[in-house]
Amino acid sequence: MANKDEHELSSDTESVRHKFIDRIFHWTAGVLIIILLLSAFLPILGIKFDWLPWHWVSGVLLLFVLTFHIVRALFFQNFLNMIPKTDDIRELLFLSVKSSDPQKYNAAQKFYHLITAASVLVLAITGAFMLVKIDTPLWNRNPAILSDDQWGIIYVLHGLSSLVLIFLVIVHTYFTLIPEHRQFLISMIKDSGPKWARKKKND
Amino acid sequence: MDLFRFSKDVFGQKMLVGVNWDFIWVPIFLAGLLILAHIILRVFVKHE
């Protein structure tokens, strides 16, 4: 079994764990995703209102925000920090990690981000297709770009990913609020936070 | 219970229209289960 300390939060702090622009991205994307989920599912649960303008406007804004994040992660940040590696699988399985390098993100954070990124990307791409089915002040609808069968696949992918996202949002909210993760929550609000989520081995 | 919803097109043929929204409770239930498991694990580890 792994040494318990290996999986504990480092008490080291740095001046900025998440830069201001990344914190703005996080909370903007979070608010937009909440609006998208509520505008999609409240009418299904029986709370009727004119949900479509809320949904498509939030969706378009999220597309812009996501594009910004992807460009920033790929070209201005070390995106390898967020890619799960062999040690992350070992950490998830409660096995001892082999590398002695400390990690900014632990295994749970990396895998959570990976699954969230995948489901949000599927939602964004299928949602972008669905935008052409509605008339807006910015464009006119043109549903003929895909066949009925192809639209059916788009709807299914959009729906399944949204169900995955409901699960992820609930789990994210719970793990954010537990006392052990208080420093991570603060680091997403203020200019300080733990430098490492997984400490250096034998630290 | 069907996983997907179907409708009929103008020719009366079966047409896929999306996921069956009765499954909306599945992710909520699974998330609740995971949270419950984590709470139990925390209590167990605390007492260890």
GROMACS .gro file of C-alpha atoms in nm, chain A residues 4 41 44-45 94 148-149 151-153 155-160 162-164 166-167 170-171 174-175 178-180, chain B residues 3-4 9-10 14-21 23-28 30-32 34-35 38-39 41-42 45:
model
   56
    4LYS     CA    1  -0.043   0.785   0.330
   41PHE     CA    2  -3.338   2.019  -1.779
   44ILE     CA    3  -3.794   1.850  -1.893
   45LEU     CA    4  -3.867   1.833  -1.519
   94PHE     CA    5  -0.387   0.322  -0.386
  148ASP     CA    6  -3.252   1.307  -4.001
  149ASP     CA    7  -3.038   1.008  -3.900
  151TRP     CA    8  -2.932   1.477  -3.647
  152GLY     CA    9  -3.048   1.183  -3.435
  153ILE     CA   10  -2.685   1.091  -3.360
  155TYR     CA   11  -2.901   1.467  -3.031
  156VAL     CA   12  -2.803   1.138  -2.867
  157LEU     CA   13  -2.439   1.245  -2.820
  158HIS     CA   14  -2.552   1.582  -2.682
  159GLY     CA   15  -2.800   1.416  -2.444
  160LEU     CA   16  -2.564   1.144  -2.317
  162SER     CA   17  -2.522   1.621  -2.068
  163LEU     CA   18  -2.613   1.331  -1.838
  164VAL     CA   19  -2.242   1.268  -1.775
  166ILE     CA   20  -2.477   1.636  -1.440
  167PHE     CA   21  -2.283   1.362  -1.257
  170ILE     CA   22  -2.254   1.724  -0.853
  171VAL     CA   23  -1.932   1.535  -0.773
  174TYR     CA   24  -1.914   1.794  -0.326
  175PHE     CA   25  -1.535   1.748  -0.346
  178ILE     CA   26  -1.514   1.909   0.183
  179PRO     CA   27  -1.271   2.052   0.444
  180GLU     CA   28  -0.964   1.864   0.306
  206LEU     CA   29  -3.250   0.423  -2.383
  207PHE     CA   30  -3.344   0.645  -2.678
  212ASP     CA   31  -4.059   1.144  -4.007
  213VAL     CA   32  -4.296   1.284  -4.276
  217LYS     CA   33  -3.886   0.567  -3.738
  218MET     CA   34  -3.651   0.856  -3.656
  219LEU     CA   35  -3.403   0.885  -3.368
  220VAL     CA   36  -3.468   1.206  -3.172
  221GLY     CA   37  -3.248   1.173  -2.862
  222VAL     CA   38  -3.187   1.017  -2.522
  223ASN     CA   39  -3.481   0.904  -2.309
  224TRP     CA   40  -3.498   1.174  -2.040
  226PHE     CA   41  -3.257   0.849  -1.738
  227ILE     CA   42  -3.196   1.197  -1.595
  228TRP     CA   43  -3.210   1.043  -1.246
  229VAL     CA   44  -2.928   0.795  -1.320
  230PRO     CA   45  -2.637   1.046  -1.297
  231ILE     CA   46  -2.797   1.207  -0.990
  233LEU     CA   47  -2.474   0.762  -0.917
  234ALA     CA   48  -2.331   1.091  -0.788
  235GLY     CA   49  -2.524   1.044  -0.462
  237LEU     CA   50  -2.027   0.808  -0.488
  238ILE     CA   51  -2.069   1.085  -0.230
  241HIS     CA   52  -1.679   0.876   0.014
  242ILE     CA   53  -1.847   0.989   0.336
  244LEU     CA   54  -1.475   0.594   0.365
  245ARG     CA   55  -1.386   0.921   0.542
  248VAL     CA   56  -1.033   0.622   0.774
   0.00000   0.00000   0.00000
